Short mmCIF file of C-alpha atoms and ligand atoms in Angstrom, two decimals:
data_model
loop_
_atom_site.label_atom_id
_atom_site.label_comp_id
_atom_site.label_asym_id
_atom_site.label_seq_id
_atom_site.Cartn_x
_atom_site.Cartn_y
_atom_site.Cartn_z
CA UNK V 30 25.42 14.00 25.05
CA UNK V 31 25.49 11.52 28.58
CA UNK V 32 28.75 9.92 28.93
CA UNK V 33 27.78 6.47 29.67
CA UNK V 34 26.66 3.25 27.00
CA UNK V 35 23.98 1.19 26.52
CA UNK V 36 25.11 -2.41 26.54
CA UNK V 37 22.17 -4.78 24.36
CA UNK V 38 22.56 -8.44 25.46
CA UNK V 39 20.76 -11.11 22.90
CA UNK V 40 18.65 -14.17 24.07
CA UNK V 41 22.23 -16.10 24.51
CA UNK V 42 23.60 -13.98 26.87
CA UNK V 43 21.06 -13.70 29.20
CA UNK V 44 20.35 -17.63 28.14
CA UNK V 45 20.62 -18.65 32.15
CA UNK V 46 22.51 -17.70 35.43
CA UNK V 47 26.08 -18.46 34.53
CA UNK V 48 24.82 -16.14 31.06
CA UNK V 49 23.51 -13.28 33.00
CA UNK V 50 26.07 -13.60 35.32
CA UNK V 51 28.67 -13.02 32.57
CA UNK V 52 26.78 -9.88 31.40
CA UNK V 53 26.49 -8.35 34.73
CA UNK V 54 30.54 -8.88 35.31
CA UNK V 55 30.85 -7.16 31.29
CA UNK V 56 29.08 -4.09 32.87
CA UNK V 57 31.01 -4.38 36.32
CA UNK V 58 34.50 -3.95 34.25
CA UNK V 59 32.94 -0.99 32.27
CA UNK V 60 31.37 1.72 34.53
CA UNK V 61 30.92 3.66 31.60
CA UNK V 62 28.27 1.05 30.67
CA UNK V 63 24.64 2.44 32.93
CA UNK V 64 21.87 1.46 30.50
CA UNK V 65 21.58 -2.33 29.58
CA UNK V 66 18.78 -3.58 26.95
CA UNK V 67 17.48 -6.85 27.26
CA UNK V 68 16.40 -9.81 24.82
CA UNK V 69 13.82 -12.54 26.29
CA UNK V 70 16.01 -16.05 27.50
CA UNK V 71 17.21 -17.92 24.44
CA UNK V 72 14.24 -19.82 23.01
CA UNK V 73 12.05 -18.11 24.81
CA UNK V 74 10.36 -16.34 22.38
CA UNK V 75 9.67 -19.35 20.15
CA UNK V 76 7.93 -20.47 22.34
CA UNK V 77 5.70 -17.68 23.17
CA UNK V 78 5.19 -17.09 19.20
CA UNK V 79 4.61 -20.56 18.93
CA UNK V 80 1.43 -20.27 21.58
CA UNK V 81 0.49 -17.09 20.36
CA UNK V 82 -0.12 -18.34 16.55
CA UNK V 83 -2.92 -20.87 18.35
CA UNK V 84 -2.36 -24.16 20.00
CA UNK V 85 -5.76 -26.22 20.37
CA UNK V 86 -4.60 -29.01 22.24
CA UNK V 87 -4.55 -27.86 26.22
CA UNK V 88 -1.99 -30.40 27.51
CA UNK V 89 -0.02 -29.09 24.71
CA UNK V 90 -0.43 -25.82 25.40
CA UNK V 91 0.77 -26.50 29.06
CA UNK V 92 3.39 -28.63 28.45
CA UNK V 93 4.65 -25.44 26.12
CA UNK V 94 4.17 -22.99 29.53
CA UNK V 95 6.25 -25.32 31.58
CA UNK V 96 8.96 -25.68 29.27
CA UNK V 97 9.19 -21.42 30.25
CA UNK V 98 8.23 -21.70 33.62
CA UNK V 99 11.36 -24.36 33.38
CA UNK V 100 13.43 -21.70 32.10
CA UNK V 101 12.90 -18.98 33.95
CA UNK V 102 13.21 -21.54 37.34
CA UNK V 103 16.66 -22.60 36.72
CA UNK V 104 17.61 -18.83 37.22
CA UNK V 105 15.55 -18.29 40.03
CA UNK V 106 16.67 -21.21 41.94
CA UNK V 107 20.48 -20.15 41.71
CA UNK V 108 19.21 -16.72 43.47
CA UNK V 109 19.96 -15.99 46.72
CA UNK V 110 17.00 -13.96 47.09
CA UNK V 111 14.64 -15.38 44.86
CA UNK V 112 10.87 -14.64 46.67
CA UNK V 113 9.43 -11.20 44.91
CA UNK V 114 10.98 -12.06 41.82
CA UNK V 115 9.33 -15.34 41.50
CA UNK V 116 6.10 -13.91 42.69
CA UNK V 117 6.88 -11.29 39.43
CA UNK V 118 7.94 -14.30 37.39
CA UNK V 119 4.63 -16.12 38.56
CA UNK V 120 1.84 -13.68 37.68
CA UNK V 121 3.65 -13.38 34.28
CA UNK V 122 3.24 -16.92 33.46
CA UNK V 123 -0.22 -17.10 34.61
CA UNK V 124 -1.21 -14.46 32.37
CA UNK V 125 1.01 -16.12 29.39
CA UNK V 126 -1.47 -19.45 30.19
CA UNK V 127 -4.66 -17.43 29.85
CA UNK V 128 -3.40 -15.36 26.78
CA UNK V 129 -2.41 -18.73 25.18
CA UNK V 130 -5.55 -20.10 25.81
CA UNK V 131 -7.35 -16.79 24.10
CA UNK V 132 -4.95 -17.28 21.15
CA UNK V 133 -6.26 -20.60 20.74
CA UNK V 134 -9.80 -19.66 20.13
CA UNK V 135 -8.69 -16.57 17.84
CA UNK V 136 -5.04 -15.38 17.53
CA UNK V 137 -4.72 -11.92 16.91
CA UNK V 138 -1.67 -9.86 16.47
CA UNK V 139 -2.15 -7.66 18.72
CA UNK V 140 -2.67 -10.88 21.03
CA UNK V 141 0.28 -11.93 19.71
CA UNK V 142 2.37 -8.89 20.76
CA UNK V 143 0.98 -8.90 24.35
CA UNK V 144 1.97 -12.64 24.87
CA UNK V 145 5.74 -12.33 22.95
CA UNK V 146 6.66 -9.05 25.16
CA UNK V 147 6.30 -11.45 28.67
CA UNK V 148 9.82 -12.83 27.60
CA UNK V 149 11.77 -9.42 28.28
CA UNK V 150 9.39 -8.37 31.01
CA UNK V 151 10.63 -12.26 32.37
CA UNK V 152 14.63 -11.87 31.61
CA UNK V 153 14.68 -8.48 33.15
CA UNK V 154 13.20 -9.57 36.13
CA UNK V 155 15.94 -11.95 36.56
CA UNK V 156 19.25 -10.00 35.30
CA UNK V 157 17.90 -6.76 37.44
CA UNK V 158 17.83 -9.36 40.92
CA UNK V 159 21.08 -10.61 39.56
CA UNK V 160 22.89 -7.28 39.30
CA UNK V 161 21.35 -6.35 42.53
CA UNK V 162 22.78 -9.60 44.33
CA UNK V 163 26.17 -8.85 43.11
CA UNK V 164 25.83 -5.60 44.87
CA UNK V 165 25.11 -3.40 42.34
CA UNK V 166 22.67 -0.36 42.65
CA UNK V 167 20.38 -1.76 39.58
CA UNK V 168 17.03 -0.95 38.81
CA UNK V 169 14.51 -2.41 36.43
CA UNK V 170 12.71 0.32 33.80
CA UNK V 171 9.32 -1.01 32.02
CA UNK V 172 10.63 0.58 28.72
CA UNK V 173 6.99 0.89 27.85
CA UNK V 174 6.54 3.59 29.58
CA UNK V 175 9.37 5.14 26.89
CA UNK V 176 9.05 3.05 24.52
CA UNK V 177 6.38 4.80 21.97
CA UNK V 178 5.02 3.29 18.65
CA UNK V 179 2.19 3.43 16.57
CA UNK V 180 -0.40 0.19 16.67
CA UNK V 181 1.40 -1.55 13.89
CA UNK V 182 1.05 -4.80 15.98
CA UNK V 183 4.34 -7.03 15.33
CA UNK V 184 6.01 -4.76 13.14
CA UNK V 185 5.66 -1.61 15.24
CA UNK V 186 6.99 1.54 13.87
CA UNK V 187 8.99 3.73 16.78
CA UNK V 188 7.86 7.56 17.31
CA UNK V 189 11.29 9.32 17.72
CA UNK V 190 10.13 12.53 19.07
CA UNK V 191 7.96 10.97 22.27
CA UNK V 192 10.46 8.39 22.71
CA UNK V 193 13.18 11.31 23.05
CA UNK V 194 10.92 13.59 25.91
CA UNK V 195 9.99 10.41 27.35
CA UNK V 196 13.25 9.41 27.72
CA UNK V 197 14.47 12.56 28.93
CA UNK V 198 11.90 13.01 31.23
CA UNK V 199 11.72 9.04 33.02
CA UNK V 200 15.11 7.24 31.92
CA UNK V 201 18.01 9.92 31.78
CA UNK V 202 17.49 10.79 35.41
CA UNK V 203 17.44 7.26 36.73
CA UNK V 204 21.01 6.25 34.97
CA UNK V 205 22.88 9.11 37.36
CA UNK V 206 23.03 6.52 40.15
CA UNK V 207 22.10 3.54 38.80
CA UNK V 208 22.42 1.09 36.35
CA UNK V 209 18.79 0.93 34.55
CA UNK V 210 18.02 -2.49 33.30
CA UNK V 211 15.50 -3.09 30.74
CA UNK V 212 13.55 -4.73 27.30
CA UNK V 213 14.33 -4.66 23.77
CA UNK V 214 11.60 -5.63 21.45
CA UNK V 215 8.88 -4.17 22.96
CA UNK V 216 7.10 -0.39 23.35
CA UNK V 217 3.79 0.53 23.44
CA UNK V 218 1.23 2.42 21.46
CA UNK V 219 -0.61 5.83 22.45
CA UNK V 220 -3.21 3.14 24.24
CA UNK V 221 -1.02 1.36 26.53
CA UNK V 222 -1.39 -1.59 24.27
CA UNK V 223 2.08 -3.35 23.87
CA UNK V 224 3.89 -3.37 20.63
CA UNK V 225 6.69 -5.19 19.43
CA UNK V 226 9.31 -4.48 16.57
CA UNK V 227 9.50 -7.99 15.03
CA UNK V 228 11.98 -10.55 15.65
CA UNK V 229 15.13 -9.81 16.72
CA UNK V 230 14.14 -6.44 17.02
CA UNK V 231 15.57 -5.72 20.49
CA UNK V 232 19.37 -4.60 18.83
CA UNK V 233 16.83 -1.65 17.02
CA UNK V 234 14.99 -0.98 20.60
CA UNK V 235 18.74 -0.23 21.72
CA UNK V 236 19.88 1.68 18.71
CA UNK V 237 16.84 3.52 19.51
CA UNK V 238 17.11 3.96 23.32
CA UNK V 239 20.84 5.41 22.48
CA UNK V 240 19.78 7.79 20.41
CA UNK V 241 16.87 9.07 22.82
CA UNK V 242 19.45 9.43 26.04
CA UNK V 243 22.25 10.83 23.94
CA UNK V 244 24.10 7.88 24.71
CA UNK V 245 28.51 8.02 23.98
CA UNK V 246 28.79 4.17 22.56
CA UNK V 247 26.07 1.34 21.59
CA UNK V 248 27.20 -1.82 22.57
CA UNK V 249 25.90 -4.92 21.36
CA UNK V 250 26.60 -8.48 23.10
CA UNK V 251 25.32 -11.21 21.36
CA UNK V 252 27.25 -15.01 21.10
CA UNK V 253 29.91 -14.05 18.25
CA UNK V 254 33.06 -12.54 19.06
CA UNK V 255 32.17 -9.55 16.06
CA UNK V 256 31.03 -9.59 12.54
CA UNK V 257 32.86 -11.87 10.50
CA UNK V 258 33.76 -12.28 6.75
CA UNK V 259 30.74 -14.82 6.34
CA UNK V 260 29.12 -16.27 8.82
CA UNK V 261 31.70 -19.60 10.11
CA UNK V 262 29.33 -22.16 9.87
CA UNK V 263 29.50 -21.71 6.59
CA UNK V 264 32.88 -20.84 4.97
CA UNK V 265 34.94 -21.93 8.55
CA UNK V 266 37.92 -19.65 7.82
CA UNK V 267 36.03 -16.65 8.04
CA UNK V 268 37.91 -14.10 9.98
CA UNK V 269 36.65 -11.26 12.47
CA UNK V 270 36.37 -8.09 11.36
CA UNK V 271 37.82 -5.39 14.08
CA UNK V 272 36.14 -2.32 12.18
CA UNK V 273 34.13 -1.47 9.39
CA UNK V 274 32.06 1.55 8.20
CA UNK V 275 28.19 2.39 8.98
CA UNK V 276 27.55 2.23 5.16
CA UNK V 277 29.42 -1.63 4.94
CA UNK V 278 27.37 -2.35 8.06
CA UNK V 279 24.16 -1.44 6.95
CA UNK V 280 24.33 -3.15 3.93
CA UNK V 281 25.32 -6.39 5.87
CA UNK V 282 22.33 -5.74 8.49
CA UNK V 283 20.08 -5.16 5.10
CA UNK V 284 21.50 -7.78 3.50
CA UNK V 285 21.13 -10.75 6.33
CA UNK V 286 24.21 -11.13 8.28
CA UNK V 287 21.92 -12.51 11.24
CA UNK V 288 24.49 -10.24 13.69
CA UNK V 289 22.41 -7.27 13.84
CA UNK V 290 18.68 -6.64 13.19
CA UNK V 291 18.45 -4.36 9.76
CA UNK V 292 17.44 -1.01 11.36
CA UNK V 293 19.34 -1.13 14.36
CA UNK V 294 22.48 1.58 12.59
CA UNK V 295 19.51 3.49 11.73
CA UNK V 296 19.57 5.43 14.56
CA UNK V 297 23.23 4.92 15.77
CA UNK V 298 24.12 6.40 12.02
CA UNK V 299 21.63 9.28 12.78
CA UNK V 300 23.23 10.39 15.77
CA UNK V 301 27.04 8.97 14.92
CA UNK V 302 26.83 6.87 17.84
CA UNK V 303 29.52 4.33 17.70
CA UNK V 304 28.42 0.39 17.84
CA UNK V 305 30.60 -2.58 18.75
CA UNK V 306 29.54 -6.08 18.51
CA UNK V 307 31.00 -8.70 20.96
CA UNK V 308 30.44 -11.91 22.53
CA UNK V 309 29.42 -12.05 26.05
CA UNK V 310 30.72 -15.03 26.73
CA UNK V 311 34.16 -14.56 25.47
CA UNK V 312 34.60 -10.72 25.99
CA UNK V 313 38.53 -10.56 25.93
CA UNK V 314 37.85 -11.44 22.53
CA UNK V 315 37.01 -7.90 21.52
CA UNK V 316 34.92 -7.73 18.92
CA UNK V 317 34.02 -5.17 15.84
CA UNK V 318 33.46 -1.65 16.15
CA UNK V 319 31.20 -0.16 13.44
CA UNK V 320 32.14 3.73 12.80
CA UNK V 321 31.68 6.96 10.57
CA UNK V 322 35.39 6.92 9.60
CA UNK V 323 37.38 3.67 9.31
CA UNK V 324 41.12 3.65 8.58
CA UNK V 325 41.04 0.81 6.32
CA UNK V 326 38.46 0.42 3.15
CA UNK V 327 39.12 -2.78 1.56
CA UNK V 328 37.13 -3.75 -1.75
CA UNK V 329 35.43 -6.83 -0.38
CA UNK V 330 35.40 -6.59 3.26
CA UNK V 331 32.18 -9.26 3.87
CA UNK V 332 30.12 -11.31 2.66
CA UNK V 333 26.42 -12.14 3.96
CA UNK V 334 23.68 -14.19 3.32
CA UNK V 335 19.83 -13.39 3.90
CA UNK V 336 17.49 -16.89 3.37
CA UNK V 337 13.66 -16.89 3.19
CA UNK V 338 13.62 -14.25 0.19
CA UNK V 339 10.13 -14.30 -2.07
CA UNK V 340 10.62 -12.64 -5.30
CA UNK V 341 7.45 -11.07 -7.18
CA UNK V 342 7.90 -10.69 -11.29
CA UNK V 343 5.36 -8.27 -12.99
CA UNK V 344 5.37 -8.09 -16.28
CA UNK V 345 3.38 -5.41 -18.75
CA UNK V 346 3.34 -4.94 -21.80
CA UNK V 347 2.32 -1.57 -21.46
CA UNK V 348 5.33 -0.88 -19.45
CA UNK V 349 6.97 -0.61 -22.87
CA UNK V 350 8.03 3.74 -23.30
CA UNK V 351 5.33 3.77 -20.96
CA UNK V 352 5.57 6.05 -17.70
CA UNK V 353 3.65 6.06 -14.24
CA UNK V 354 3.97 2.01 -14.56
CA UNK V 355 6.37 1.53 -11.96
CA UNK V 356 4.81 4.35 -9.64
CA UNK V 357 1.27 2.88 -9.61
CA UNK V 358 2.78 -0.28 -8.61
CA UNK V 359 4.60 1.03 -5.72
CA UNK V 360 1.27 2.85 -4.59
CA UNK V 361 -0.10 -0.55 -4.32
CA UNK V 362 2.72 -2.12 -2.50
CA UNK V 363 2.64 0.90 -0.31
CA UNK V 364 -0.65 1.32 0.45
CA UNK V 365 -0.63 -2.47 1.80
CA UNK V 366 2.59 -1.52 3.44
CA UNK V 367 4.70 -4.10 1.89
CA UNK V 368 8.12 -3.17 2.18
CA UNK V 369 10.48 -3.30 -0.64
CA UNK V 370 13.80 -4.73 -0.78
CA UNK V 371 15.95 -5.74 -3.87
CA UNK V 372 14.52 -4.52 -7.43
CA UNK V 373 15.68 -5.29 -11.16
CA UNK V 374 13.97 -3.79 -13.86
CA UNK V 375 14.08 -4.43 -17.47
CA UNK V 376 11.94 -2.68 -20.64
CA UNK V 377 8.87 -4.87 -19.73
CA UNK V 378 9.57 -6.52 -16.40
CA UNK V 379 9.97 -5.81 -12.82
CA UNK V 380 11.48 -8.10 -9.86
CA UNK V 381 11.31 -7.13 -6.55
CA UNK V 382 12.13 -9.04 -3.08
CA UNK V 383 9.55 -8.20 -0.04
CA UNK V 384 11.07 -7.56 3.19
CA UNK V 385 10.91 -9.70 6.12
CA UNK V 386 10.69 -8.12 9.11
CA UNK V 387 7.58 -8.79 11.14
CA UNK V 388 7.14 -11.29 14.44
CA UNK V 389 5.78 -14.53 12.81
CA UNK V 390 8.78 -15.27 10.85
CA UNK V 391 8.76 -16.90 7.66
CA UNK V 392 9.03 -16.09 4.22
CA UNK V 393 6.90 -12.87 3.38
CA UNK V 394 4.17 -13.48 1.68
CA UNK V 395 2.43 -10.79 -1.19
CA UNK V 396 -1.17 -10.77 0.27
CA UNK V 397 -4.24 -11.93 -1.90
CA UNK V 398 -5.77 -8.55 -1.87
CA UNK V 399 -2.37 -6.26 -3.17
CA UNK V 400 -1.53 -9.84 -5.65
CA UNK V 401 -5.59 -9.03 -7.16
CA UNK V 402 -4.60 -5.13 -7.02
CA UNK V 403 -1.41 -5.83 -9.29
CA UNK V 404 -2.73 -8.57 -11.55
CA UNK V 405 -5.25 -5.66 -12.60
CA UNK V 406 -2.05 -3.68 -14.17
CA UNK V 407 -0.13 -6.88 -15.52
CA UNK V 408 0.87 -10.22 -14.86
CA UNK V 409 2.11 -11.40 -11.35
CA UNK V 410 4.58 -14.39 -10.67
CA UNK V 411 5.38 -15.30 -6.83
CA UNK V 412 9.04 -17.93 -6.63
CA UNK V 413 9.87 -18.32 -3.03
CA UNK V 414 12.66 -20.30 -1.38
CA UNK V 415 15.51 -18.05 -2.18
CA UNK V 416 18.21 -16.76 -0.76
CA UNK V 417 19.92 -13.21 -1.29
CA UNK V 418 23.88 -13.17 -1.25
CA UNK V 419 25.55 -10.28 -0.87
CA UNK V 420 29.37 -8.82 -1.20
CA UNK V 421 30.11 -6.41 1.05
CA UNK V 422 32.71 -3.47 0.00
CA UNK V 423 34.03 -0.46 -0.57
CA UNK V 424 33.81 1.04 -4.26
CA UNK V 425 32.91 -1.81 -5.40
CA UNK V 426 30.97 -0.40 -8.78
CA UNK V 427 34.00 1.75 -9.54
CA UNK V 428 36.48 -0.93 -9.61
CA UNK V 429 37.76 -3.00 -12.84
CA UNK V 430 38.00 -6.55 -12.99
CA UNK V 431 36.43 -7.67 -10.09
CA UNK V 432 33.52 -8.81 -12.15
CA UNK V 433 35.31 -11.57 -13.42
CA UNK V 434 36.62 -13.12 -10.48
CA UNK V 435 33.27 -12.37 -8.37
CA UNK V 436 30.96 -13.94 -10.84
CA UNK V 437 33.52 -17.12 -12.29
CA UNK V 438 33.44 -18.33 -8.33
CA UNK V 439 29.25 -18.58 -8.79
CA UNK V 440 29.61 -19.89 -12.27
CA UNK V 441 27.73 -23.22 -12.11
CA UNK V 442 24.92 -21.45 -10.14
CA UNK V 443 21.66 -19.88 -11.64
CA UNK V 444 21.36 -16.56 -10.31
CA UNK V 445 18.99 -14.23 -10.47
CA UNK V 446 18.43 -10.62 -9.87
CA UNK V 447 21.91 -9.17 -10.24
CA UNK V 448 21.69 -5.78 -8.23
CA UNK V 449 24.58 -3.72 -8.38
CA UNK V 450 26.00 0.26 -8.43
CA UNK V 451 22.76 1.89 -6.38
CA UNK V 452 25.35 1.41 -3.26
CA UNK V 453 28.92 1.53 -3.95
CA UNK V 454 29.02 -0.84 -0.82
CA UNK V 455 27.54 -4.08 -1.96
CA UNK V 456 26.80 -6.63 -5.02
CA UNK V 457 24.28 -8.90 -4.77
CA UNK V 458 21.97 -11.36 -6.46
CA UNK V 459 19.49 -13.90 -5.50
CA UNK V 460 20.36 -17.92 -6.05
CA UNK V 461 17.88 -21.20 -4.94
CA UNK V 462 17.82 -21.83 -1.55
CA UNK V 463 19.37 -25.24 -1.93
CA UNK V 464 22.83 -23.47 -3.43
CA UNK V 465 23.16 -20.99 -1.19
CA UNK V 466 25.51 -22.05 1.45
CA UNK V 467 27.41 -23.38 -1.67
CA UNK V 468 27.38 -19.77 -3.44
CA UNK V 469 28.92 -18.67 -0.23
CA UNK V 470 31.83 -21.16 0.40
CA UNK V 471 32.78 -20.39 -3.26
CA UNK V 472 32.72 -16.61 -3.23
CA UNK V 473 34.61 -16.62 0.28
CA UNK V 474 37.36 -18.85 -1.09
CA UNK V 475 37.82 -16.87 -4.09
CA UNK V 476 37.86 -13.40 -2.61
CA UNK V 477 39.00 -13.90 0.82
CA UNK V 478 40.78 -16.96 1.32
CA UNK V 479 43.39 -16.42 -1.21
N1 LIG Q 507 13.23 -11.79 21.88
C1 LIG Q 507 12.99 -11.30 20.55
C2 LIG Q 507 13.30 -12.38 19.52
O1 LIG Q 507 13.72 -13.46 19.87
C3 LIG Q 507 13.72 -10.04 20.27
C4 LIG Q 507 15.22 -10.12 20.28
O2 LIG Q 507 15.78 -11.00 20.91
O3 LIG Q 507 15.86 -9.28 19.66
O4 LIG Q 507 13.08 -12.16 18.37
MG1 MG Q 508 19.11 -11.01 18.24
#
């Protein structure tokens, strides 16, 4: 195991100088902290996805690569040394222009993955110069050259073993005397082609990067002080949490508190590598650390909310006493890689929720070609614009009573999909988009306000 921790900083951290600046002083105070994983500058990536899904107008298009060239000059005009970064910075944007402009003819994913990735490659740039002026020894890592995934373009799947001799091999040796600044969200395939792992996918790049160095403790600095009861926006009493369990977590991540991205524990839990969650710009806030063991295991510990959800309803007939129904369906979803999320089943019916994971955003959407595949085993129905909420526990299926007082707060709304007792960690159901921030003030009240 190395004895130092990778520190992840989001898009608001590193948003401009006084934000990176704050960073590099969070690693300053912690010299256990050697390997930092960067997000692109906050908005950053909109943009970028926003050029890479086609814009036809040119001036638009322009005005779009100003608006980053903007970004990234505000930072470099508060260095003291700003000249080969800016060169760096330069040639970036110039090839962001001409990929835009390709994108605008035909967008492509894999297009889209080359254009998104200049965001971190951008931010690095500018945090490594940063650490360096503060007189740091810092050095910037092109985690591509680590960073291994199939072609999956936008939703890139990461593969361990490579990343773990690569990692060996060209990142453990440069943390011994320095502090190795680099990218989330980005890798690259067995063709040098870049990859990313969908939004907010650079908290799994450093679950992942832990794992491959051995690392002691995952940190992850983002612009909350922790993970909270709900998210504070919505129910405003919400309350930090200082610990809570890798099962409780996971379930949150799954289940769409927006703090992590869903398969960053994965590998953290894999390896038991601690993870704390903390705001970078109010550190001496502390923040929550997520653990195997936790000394306290309350029944309702959180409560998250996960928007965008499309629901697909098949319904058979033949499903009746039948067997194999369920199977061949998941053979289609599989085989069009659609990833699975909530599921309810009754004698005749089937509802399941489609993940959302990839780069584009958006609701997921059941293709054409696995919706014909399905229809030619039973009937399919597509709702979209919900929302799943979720209660966050411990034993929460082998509890009495709590039925009651969970589902009286959520009365007046129409839910649907009731999943509950696969995890003894969370309860959750799926209501209209339009109630959902409603759902959430209610259920907080009830069970954690009292
Ligand atoms: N920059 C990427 C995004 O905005 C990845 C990340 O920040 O985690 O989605
Ligand atoms: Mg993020």
């Amino acid at each position: 195991m190395s004895n130092f921790n990778v520190a992840k900083f989001g898009g608001t951290s590193v948003a401009n100088f006084e934000a990176m600046s704050r960073c590099a002083s969070i690693v300053e105070n912690n010299p256990q902290t050697k390997l930092i994983v960067s997000s692109a500058c906050s908005g950053v990536t909109n943009i970028l996805v926003a050029l890479a899904n086609g814009v036809q107008d040119a001036e638009q298009r322009d005005s779009l690569v100003n608006q980053l060239a903007d970004i990234h000059h505000a930072v470099l005009d508060q260095l003291s040394d700003p000249v080969e970064t800016e060169k760096s910075i330069q040639t970036i944007l110039s090839s962001v222009a001409s990929a835009a402009e390709a994108a605008s003819y035909q967008p492509s994913k894999k297009l889209t993955d080359h254009l998104v990735s200049t965001g971190e490659l951008m931010s690095t740039l500018l945090l490594t110069q940063i650490f360096k002026e503060r007189g740091n020894n810092a050095v910037r890592f092109d985690i591509r050259d680590v960073m291994r995934t199939d072609d999956n373009y936008g939703k890139a799947e990461a593969q361990l073993e490579t990343i773990f001799s690569l990692a060996q091999e060209k990142l453990l040796p440069l943390c011994e005397s320095n502090i190795v600044i680099t990218q989330g969200f980005i890798g690259s395939d067995s063709e040098g082609n870049t990859t990313t792992f969908g939004r907010g996918g650079s908290d799994y790049s450093a679950a992942l990067i832990a794992e491959a160095v051995q690392a002691n403790g995952l940190e992850i600095w983002t612009d909350v002080p922790g993970i909270y009861t709900t998210d504070p926006r919505i129910a405003p009493k919400a309350t930090p949490i200082p610990e809570i369990s890798f099962s409780e977590a996971s379930e949150m991540a799954n289940f769409g508190a927006k703090i992590l991205h869903p398969s960053t524990l994965v590998p953290a839990l894999r390896h038991d590598i601690p993870v704390f969650v903390g705001s970078s710009k109010q550190p001496e806030k502390g923040g929550t650390w997520i653990r195997h063991q936790v000394q306290s295991k309350p029944l309702f510990r959180a409560l998250a909310l996960r928007r965008n959800q499309t629901m697909v309803t098949l319904r058979s007939a033949s499903m009746f006493h039948a067997y194999g129904f369920l199977a061949k369906v998941f053979e289609i979803l599989a085989k069009h890689k659609i990833s699975v999320d909530l599921i309810t089943t009754s004698e005749i019916s089937v509802s399941l929720t489609l993940d959302q994971t990839d780069t584009t955003g958006g609701a997921p959407e059941l293709p054409a070609t696995a919706k014909a595949e399905l229809e030619e085993l039973c009937t399919v129905e597509v709702e979209n614009d919900l929302c799943v909420v979720a209660l966050i526990g411990n034993n929460i299926s082998k509890q009495k009573g709590y039925a009651s007082q969970v589902f009286s707060a959520v009365e007046n709304f129409n839910l649907k999909m009731i999943c509950y007792g696969a995890s003894p960690n969370n309860l959750c159901f799926l209501v209209h988009e339009s109630e959902s921030t409603d759902a959430i003030e209610k259920l907080h009240f009830e069970l954690f306000e009292q």
